[in-house]
């Protein structure tokens, strides 16, 4: 069994972050989206320039998960004006949480999620929220098991394809 560790991304790890970001996104969504829509999304949202810009935002943070020394997943958190929707000053957004398919089933996603909850609680946020593709049933069930409830929906453009994300949140004041 691999030793799993999670740490905040350093500036010199942006290429590693990009690599795991692209791999996990393609593995998860390439089979249900066109190649042109995937290419468009990847070039606009996961380029080194875009990730560097997001990394430099003081209200965003990236975390990498490692199995031994191999990067196997990542987490992106947003607060304040960095949030993609909602923008409640007392909320923390999980914008991205992905794990390499080859390492799923080792509780890495749960460990990344637990890291997000720990950060949200230590930051005294009232709730944590996220958007999840309405057809990503496994992820929806994962978040429901972790105390999230659906509170809305928003548009998500993948290339030229309009899709919808369910907005889910977990109250941290009660939990």
mmCIF file of N, CA and C in Angstrom, residues 40 45 69 104 122 133 174:
data_model
loop_
_atom_site.group_PDB
_atom_site.id
_atom_site.type_symbol
_atom_site.label_atom_id
_atom_site.label_comp_id
_atom_site.label_asym_id
_atom_site.label_seq_id
_atom_site.Cartn_x
_atom_site.Cartn_y
_atom_site.Cartn_z
ATOM 1 N N UNK A 40 -10.684 22.432 -26.322
ATOM 2 C CA UNK A 40 -10.990 23.830 -26.027
ATOM 3 C C UNK A 40 -10.946 24.084 -24.521
ATOM 4 N N UNK A 45 -8.548 26.385 -19.739
ATOM 5 C CA UNK A 45 -8.651 26.272 -18.282
ATOM 6 C C UNK A 45 -7.492 25.573 -17.586
ATOM 7 N N UNK A 69 5.897 9.160 -3.826
ATOM 8 C CA UNK A 69 6.326 10.428 -4.448
ATOM 9 C C UNK A 69 5.591 10.725 -5.752
ATOM 10 N N UNK A 104 -7.743 5.289 -7.578
ATOM 11 C CA UNK A 104 -9.040 5.369 -6.916
ATOM 12 C C UNK A 104 -9.266 4.114 -6.088
ATOM 13 N N UNK A 122 -10.995 25.622 9.969
ATOM 14 C CA UNK A 122 -9.961 26.471 10.580
ATOM 15 C C UNK A 122 -10.076 27.915 10.105
ATOM 16 N N UNK A 133 -20.873 18.067 -12.040
ATOM 17 C CA UNK A 133 -21.639 17.783 -13.243
ATOM 18 C C UNK A 133 -22.831 16.907 -12.895
ATOM 19 N N UNK A 174 -23.355 23.783 11.808
ATOM 20 C CA UNK A 174 -24.032 22.664 12.482
ATOM 21 C C UNK A 174 -23.107 21.463 12.635
#
